[in-house]
Coordinates of C-alpha atoms in Angstrom, one line a residue:
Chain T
X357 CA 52.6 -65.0 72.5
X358 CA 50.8 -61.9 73.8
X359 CA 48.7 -62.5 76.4
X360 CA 45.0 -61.5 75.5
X361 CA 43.9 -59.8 78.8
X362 CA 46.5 -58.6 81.1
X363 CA 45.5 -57.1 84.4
X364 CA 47.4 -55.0 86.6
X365 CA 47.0 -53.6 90.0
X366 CA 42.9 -53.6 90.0
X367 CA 41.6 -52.0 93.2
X368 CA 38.3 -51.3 93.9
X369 CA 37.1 -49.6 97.1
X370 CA 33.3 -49.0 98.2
X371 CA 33.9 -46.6 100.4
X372 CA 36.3 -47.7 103.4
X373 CA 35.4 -50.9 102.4
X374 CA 37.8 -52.7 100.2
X375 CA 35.9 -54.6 96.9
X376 CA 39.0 -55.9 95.3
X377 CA 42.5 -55.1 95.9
X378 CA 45.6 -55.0 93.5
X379 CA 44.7 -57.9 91.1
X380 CA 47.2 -58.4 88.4
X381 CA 47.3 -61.1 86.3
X382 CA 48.0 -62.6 82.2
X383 CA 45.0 -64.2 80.1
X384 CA 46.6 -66.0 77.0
X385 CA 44.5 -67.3 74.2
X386 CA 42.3 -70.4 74.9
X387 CA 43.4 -70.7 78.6
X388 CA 40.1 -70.9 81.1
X389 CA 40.8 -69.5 84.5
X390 CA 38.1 -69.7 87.8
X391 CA 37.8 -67.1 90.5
X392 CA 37.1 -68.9 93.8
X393 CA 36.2 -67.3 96.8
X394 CA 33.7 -67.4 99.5
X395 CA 30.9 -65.0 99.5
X396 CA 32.2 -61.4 99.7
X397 CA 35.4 -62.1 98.9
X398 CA 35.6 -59.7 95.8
X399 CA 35.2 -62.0 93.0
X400 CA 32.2 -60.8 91.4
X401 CA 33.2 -57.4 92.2
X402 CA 36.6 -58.3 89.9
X403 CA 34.6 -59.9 87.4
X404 CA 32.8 -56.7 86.7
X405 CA 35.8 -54.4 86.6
X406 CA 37.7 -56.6 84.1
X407 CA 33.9 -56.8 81.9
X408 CA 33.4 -52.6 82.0
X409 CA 30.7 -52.7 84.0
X410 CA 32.2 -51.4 87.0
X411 CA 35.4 -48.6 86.8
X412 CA 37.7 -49.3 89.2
X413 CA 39.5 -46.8 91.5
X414 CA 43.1 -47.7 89.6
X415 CA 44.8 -50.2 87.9
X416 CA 44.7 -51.1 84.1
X417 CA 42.5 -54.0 81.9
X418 CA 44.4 -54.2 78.7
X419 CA 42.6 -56.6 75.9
X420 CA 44.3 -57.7 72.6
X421 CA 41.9 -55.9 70.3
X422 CA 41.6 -57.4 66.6
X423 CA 42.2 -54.3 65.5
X424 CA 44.0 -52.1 67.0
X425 CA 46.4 -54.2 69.7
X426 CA 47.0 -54.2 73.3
X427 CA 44.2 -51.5 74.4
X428 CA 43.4 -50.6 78.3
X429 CA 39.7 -50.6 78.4
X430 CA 39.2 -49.1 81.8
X431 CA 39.9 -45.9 79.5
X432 CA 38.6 -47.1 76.3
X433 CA 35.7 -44.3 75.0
X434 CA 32.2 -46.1 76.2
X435 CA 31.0 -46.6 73.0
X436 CA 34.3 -48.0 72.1
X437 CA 33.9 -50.5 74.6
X438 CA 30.4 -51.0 74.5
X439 CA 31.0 -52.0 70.9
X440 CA 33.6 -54.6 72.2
X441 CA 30.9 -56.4 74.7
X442 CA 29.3 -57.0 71.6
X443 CA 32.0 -58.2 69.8
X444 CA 35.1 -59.5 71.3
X445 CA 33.6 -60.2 74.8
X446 CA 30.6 -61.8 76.4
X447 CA 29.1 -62.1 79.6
X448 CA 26.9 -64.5 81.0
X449 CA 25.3 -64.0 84.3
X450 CA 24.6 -66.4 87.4
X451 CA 20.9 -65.1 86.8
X452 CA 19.8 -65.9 82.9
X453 CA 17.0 -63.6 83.4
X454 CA 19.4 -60.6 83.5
X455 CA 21.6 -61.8 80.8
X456 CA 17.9 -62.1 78.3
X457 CA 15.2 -60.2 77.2
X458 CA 12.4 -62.1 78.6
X459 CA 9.7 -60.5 76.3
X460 CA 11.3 -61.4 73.1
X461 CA 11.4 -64.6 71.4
X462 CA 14.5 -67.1 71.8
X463 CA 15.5 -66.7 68.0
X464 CA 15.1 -62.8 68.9
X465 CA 17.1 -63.2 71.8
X466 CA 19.8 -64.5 70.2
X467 CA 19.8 -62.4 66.5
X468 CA 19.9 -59.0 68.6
X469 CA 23.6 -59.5 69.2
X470 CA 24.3 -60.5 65.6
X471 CA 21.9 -57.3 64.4
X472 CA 24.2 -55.2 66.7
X473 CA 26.7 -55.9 64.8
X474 CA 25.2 -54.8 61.4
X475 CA 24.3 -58.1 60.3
X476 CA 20.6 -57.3 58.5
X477 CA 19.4 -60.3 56.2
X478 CA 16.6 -61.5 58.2
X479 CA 16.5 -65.1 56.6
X480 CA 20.5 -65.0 57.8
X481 CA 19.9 -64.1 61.8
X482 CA 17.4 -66.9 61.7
X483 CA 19.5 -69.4 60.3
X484 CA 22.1 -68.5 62.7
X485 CA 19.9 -68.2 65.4
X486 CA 18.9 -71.7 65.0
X487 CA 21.6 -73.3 64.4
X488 CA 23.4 -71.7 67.7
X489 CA 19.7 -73.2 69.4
X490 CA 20.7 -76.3 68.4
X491 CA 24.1 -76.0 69.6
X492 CA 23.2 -75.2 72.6
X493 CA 20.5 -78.3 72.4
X494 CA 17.5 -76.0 72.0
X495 CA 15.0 -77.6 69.9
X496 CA 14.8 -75.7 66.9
X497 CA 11.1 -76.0 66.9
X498 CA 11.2 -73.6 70.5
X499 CA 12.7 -70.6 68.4
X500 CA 9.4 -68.7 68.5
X501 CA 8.9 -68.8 71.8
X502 CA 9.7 -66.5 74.5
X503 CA 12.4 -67.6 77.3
X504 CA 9.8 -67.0 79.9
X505 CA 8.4 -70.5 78.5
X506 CA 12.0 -72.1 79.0
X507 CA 13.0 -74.0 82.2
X508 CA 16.4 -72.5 84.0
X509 CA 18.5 -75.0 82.2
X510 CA 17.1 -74.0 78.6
X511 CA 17.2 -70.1 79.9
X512 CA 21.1 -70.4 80.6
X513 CA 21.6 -72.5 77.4
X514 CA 19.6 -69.8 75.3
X515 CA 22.3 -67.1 77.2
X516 CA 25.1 -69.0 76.7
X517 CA 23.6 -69.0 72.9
X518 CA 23.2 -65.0 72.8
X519 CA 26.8 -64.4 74.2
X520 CA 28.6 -66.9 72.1
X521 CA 26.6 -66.1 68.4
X522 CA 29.1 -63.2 67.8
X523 CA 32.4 -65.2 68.2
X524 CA 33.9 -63.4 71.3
X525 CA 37.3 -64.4 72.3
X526 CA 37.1 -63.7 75.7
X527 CA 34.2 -64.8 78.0
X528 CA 33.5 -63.7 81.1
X529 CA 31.2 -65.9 83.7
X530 CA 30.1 -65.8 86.7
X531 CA 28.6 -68.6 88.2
X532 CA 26.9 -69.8 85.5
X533 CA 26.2 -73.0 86.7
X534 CA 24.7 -71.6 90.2
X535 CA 21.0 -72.4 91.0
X536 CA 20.8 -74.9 88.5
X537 CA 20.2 -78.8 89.6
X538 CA 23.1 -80.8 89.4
X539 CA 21.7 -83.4 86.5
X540 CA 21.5 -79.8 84.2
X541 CA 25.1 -78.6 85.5
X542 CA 26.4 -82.0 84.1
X543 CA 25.0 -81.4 80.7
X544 CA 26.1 -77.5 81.0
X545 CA 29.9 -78.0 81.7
X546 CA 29.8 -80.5 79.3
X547 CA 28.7 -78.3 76.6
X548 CA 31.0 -75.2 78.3
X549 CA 34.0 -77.7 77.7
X550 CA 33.2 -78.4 74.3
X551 CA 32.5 -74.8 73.2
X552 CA 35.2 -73.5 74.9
X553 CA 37.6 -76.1 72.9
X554 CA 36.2 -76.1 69.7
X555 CA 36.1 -72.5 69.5
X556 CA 39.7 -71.7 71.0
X557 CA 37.3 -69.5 73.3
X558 CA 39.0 -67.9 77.0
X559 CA 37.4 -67.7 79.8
X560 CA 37.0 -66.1 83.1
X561 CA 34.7 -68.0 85.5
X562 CA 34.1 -67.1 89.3
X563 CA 32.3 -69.6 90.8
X564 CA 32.0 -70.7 95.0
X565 CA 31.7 -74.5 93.2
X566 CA 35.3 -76.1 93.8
X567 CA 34.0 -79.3 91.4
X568 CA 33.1 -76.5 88.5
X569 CA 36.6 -75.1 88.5
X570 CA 38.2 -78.6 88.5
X571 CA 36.7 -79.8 85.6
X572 CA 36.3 -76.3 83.5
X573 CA 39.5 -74.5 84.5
X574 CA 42.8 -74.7 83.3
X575 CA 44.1 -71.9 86.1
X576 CA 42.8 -70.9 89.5
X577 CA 42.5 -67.3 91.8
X578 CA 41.8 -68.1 95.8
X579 CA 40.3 -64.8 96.8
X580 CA 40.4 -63.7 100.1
X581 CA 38.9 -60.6 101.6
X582 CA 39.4 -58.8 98.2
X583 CA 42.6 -60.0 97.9
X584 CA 44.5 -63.2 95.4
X585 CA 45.9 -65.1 98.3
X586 CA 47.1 -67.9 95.6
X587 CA 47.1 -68.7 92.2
X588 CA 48.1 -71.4 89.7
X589 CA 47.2 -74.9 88.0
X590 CA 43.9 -75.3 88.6
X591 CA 44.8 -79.5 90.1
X592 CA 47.6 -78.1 91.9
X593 CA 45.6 -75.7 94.2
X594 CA 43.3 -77.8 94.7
X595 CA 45.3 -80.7 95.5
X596 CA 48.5 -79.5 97.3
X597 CA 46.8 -76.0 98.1
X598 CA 49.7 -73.7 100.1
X599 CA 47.8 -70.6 101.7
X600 CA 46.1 -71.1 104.8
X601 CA 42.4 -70.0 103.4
X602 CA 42.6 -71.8 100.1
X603 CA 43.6 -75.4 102.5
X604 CA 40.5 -74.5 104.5
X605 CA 38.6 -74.2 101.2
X606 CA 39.3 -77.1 100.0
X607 CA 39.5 -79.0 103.2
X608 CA 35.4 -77.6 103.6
X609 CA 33.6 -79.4 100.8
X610 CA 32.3 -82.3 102.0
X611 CA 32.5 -85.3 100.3
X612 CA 29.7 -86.7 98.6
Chain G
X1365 CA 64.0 -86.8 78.9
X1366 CA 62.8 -86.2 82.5
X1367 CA 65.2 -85.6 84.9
X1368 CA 64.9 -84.6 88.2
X1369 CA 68.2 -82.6 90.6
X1370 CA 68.2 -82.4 94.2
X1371 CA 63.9 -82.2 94.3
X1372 CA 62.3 -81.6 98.0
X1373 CA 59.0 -81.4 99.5
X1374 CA 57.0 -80.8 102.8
X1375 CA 53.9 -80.3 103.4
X1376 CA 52.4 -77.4 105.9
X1377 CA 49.3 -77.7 107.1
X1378 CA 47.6 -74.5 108.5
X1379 CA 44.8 -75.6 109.4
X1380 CA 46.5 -78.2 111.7
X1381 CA 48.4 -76.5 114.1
X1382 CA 51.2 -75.5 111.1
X1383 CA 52.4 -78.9 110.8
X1384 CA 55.3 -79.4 108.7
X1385 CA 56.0 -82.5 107.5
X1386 CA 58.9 -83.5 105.1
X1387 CA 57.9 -86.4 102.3
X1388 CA 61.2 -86.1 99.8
X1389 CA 64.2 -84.5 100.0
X1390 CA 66.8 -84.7 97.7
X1391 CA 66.0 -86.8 94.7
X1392 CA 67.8 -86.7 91.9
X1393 CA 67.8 -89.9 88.6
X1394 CA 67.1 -89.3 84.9
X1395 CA 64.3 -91.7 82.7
X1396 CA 65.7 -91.8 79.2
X1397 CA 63.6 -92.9 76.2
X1398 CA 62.5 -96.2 76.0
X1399 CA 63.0 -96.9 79.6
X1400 CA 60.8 -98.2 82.3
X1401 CA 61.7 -96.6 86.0
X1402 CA 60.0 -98.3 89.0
X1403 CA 59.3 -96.4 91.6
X1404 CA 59.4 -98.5 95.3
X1405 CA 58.8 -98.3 99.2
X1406 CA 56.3 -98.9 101.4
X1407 CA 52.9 -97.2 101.5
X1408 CA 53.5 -93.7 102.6
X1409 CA 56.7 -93.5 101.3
X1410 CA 55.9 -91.0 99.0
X1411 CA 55.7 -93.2 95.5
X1412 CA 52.3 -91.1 94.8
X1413 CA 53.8 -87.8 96.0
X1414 CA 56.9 -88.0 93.9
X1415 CA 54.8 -89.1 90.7
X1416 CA 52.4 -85.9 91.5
X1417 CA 55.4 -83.5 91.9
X1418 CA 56.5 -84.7 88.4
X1419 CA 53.5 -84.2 86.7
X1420 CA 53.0 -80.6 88.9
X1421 CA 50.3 -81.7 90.5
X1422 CA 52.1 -80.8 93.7
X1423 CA 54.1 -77.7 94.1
X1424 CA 57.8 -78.7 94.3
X1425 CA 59.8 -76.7 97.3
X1426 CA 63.5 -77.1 95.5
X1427 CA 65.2 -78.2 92.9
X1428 CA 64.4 -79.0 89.6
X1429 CA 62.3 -81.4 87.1
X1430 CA 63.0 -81.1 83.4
X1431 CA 60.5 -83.3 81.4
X1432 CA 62.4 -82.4 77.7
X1433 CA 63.4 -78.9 78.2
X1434 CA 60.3 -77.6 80.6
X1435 CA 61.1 -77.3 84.0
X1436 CA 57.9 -78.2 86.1
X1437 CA 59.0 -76.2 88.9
X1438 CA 59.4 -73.2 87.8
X1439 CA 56.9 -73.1 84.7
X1440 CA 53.8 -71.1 84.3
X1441 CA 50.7 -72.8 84.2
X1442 CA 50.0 -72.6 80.7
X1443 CA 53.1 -74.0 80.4
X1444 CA 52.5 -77.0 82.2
X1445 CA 49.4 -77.2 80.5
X1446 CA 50.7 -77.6 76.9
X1447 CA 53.4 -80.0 78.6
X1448 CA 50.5 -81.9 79.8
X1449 CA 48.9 -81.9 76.6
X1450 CA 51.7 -82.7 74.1
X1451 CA 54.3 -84.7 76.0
X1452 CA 53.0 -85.4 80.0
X1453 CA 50.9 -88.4 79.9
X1454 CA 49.2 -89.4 83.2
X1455 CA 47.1 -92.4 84.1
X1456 CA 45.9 -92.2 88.1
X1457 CA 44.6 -94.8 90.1
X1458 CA 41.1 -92.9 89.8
X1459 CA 39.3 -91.9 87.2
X1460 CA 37.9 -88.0 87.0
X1461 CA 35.2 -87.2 84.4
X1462 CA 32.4 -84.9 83.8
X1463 CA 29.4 -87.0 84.7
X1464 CA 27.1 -88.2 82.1
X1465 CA 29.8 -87.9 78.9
X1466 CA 30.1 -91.0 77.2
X1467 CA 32.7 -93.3 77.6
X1468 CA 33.8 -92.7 73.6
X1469 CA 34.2 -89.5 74.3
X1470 CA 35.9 -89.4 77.8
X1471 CA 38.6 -91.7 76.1
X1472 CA 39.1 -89.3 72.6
X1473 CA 39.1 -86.3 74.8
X1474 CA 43.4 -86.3 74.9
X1475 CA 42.9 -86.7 71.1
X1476 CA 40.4 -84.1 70.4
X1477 CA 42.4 -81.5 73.0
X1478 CA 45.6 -82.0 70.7
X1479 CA 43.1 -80.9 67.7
X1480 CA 42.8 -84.3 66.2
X1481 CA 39.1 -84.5 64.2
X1482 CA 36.4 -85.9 66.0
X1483 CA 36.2 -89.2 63.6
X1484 CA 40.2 -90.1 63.9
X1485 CA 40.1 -89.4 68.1
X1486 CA 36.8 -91.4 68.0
X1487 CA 38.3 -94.4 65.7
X1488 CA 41.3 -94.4 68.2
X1489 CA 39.3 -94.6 71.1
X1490 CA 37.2 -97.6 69.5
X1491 CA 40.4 -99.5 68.8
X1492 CA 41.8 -99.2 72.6
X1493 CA 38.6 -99.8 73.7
X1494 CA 38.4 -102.8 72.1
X1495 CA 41.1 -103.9 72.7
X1496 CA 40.9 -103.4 76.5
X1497 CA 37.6 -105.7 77.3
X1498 CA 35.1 -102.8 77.4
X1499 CA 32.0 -104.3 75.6
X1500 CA 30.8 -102.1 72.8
X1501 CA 27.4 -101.5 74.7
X1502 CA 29.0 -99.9 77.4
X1503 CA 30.9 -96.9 74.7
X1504 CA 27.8 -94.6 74.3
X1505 CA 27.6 -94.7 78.8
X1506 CA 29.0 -92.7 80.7
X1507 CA 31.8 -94.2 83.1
X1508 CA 31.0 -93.0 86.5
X1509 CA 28.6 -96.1 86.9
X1510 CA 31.3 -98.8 85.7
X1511 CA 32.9 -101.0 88.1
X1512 CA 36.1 -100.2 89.5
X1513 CA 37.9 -102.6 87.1
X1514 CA 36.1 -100.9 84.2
X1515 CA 36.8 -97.4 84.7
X1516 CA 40.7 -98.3 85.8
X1517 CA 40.8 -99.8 82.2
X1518 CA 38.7 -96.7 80.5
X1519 CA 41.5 -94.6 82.3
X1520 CA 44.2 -96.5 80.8
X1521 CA 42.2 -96.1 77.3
X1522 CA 42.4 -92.4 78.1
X1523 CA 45.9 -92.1 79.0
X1524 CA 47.2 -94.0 76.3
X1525 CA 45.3 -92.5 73.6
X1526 CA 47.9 -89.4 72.6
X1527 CA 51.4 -91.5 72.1
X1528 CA 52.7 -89.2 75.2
X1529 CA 56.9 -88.9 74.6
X1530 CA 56.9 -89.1 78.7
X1531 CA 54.2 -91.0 81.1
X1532 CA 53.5 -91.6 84.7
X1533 CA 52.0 -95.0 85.7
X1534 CA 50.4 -95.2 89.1
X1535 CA 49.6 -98.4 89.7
X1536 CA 47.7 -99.6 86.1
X1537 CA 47.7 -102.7 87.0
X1538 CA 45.8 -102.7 89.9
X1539 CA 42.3 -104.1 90.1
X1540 CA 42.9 -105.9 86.5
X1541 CA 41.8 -109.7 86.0
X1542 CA 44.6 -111.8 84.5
X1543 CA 44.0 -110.8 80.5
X1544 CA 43.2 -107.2 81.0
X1545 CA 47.2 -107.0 82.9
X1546 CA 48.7 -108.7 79.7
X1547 CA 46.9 -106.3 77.5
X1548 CA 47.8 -103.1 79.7
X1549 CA 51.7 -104.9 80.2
X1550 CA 51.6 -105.1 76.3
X1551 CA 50.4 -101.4 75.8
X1552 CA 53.0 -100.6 78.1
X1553 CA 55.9 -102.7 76.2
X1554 CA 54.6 -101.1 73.3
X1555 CA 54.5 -97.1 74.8
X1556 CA 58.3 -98.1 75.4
X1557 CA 59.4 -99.9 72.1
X1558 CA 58.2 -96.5 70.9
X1559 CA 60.2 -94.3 72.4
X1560 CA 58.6 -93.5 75.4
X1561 CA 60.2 -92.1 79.0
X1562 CA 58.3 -93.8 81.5
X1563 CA 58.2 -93.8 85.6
X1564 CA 55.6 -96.6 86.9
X1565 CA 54.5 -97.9 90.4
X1566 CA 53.3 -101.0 90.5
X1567 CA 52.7 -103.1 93.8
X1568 CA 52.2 -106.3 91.2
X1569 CA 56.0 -107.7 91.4
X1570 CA 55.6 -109.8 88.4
X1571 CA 54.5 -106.8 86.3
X1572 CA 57.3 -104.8 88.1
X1573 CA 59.9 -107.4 87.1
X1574 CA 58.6 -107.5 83.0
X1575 CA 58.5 -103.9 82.0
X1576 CA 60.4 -102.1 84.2
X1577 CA 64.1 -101.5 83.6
X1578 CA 65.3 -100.1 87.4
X1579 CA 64.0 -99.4 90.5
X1580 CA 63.9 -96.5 92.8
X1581 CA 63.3 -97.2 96.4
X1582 CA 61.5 -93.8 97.2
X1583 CA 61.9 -94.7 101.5
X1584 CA 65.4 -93.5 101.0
X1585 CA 64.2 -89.8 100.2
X1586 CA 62.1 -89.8 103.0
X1587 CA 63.4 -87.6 105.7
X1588 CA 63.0 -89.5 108.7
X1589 CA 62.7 -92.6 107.2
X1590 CA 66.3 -93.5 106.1
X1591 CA 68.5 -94.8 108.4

């Protein structure tokens, strides 16, 4: 099997100051994998090299493309790869205000992805449109109104919504279920799982929430001052973890 | 079809002035299909630990688990994974759930992983529930607010749903009233008649004695512990 993102040697300085250092590793098809870390640890500052949205200093992101194969994408052409963010890959961010357009409609929010990828038949994007509302348990009846309306819950749904309306293959997340209460985070990982599964969907998630990555992620990353101190089975990291760091991480959460 | 050669362990803790402390060294025994293996010792011994190292839960220093032709130690994760999902059935003495799912659905989950359609995994699901004591007006809740007898049997439900080729027991019996053991004893007689490699701790004797072929007395891996 080829694997469907394959990372090697990702560094990213800011200035002196090391973002990430030397990240390599294999996505396959359908396999979930969490970034944990604390707070400046480099995990968001991965999570936007592998997405395009930062270049790194070296190091290569190669994606199974439909079409074309094995591609690296750090230097893919940017409308080549700004054409794959719409297609093949989606992001949704901690914030849903940054992932929306907060003056359009929900319906709106969600057709724009499927108009930029030529799809035109207005009566179509609104059937899809609702039907990926309702998915995402968004009343149908709320497709009118703008997300400013919504609650954070409904605002992340309706993201989630946008990102996956296209059929990406690979998703990448970062903490999406951050700043939400934890009665909404239930419901969200629930419906992450079942979207994930149904649609064969993989998925990068970096998260600081050690119970997110337990019940979302198949594989694990411990980051450490922008480096992978360990990796592996999600359960097995978190239950016999080997590095120093990642036993104080998990020795840290406090029990509830 | 699991076997395990000349397997080791110890743990280091960091965090804890680099403590390391040795829990198994050396085991080796094979399970074949059909059979029952006990695994014995005191608490502490490392029962648990053992069980968790087959099912690579717990990183394994040296040596070498086969469950069919996968070797657990030395597998990549997604490996292990689609071991887990096919062949490595599990049923531990806690149940682990994302809240508010309902107990239907926690149960056809194995089922619906393996790609089996939602009405089939749910039918299943209905069937063991059933036939495990769970009242029907309990299916649509979610499990986190049963009581601890409850969710041990919705775990069992779970981890007998896929008919696993190889599965670990840790202590399914425990916490069960008188009929709920005979019904979990006969799932159990049944997982074997089928075909199924099993290794099972189980501090009830009597259930020990009726579906288990051998026993292992783990306290004679334990460095420190034998004599």
């Amino acid at each position: 099997m080829t694997a469907l993102l394959s990372v090697s040697g990702i560094t990213k300085n800011y200035g002196a100051y090391v973002g990430c250092a030397d990240v390599s590793f294999d996505l396959y098809p359908g396999e979930v994998m969490g970034i944990v870390g604390e707070s400046g640890s480099g995990k968001s500052t991965l999570l936007n090299c592998l997405a395009g949205h930062l270049t790194p200093d070296r190091g290569e992101v190669v994606f199974d493309t439909r079409a074309d194969g094995p591609k690296d994408t750090v230097t893919l052409s940017e409308p080549e790869r700004r054409m794959l963010s719409r297609t093949d890959w989606a992001f949704v961010h901690q914030h849903a205000r940054d992932g929306l357009r907060m003056g359009v409609s929900a319906g709106g929010n969600v057709g724009e992805r499927l108009m930029a990828v030529g799809e035109r038949h207005y009566g179509n994007i609104r059937d899809k449109a609702t039907d990926w509302l309702e998915r995402v348990e968004i009343d149908a009846t709320r497709v009118d109104d703008r997300p400013t309306t919504f609650s954070g819950g409904m605002q992340q749904r309706l993201q989630i919504a946008r990102n996956l309306v296209t059929g990406p293959r690979l998703v990448f997340m970062d903490e999406p279920t951050g700043g939400l209460d934890v009665s909404v985070q239930a419901r969200l990982l629930d419906l992450l799982r079942g979207l994930v599964r149904d649609m064969g969907l993989s998925a990068i998630i970096v998260t600081h929430d050690l119970a997110v990555v337990r019940l979302l992620a198949d594989r694990l990353m411990v980051m450490k001052s922008g480096r992978v101190v360990e990796a592996g089975l999600t359960d097995q990291v978190l239950d016999d973890p080997q590095h120093a760091y990642s036993q104080l991480l998990v020795s840290s959460v406090l029990q509830v | 079809m699991i076997e395990l050669r000349e397997v080791s362990k110890t743990f280091t803790l960091h965090n804890q002035g680099s403590a390391v402390i040795g829990v198994i060294s050396n085991v080796s025994f094979t399970v074949a299909p059909g059979e029952c293996v006990a695994l014995t010792g005191a608490s502490g011994a490392g029962k648990s630990t053992l069980m968790r190292m087959i099912y690579g839960n717990y990183l394994t220093q040296s040596g070498e688990i086969r469950i069919g032709d996968v070797d657990i130690v030395q597998a990549e994760p997604r490996e292990v994974i689609a071991l887990r999902r096919e062949v490595l059935g599990y049923v531990s003495q806690f149940l682990r759930v994302v809240p508010r799912v309902p107990t239907l659905d926690v149960v056809a989950d194995p089922l619906r992983a393996l790609g089996v359609s939602g009405a089939d995994a749910h039918s299943r699901a209905e069937e063991l529930l059933r036939q495990l004591n769970i009242p029907e007006r309990l299916w649509s809740l979610s499990p986190t607010t049963f009581s601890g007898g409850e969710q041990q049997r919705v775990n069992i439900a779970r981890g007998f749903a896929h008919a696993y080729p190889a599965m670990l027991l840790d202590e399914p019996t425990a916490s069960l009233d008188a009929a709920n053991r005979e019904v979990v004893l006969t799932l159990i007689e049944a997982a074997k008649a089928r075909g199924a490699a099993i290794i099972g701790i189980f501090h009830d004797e009597a259930a020990r004695a009726r579906v288990c072929d051998r026993e292992i007395d783990v306290s004679c891996f334990t460095p420190g512990l034998a004599a």
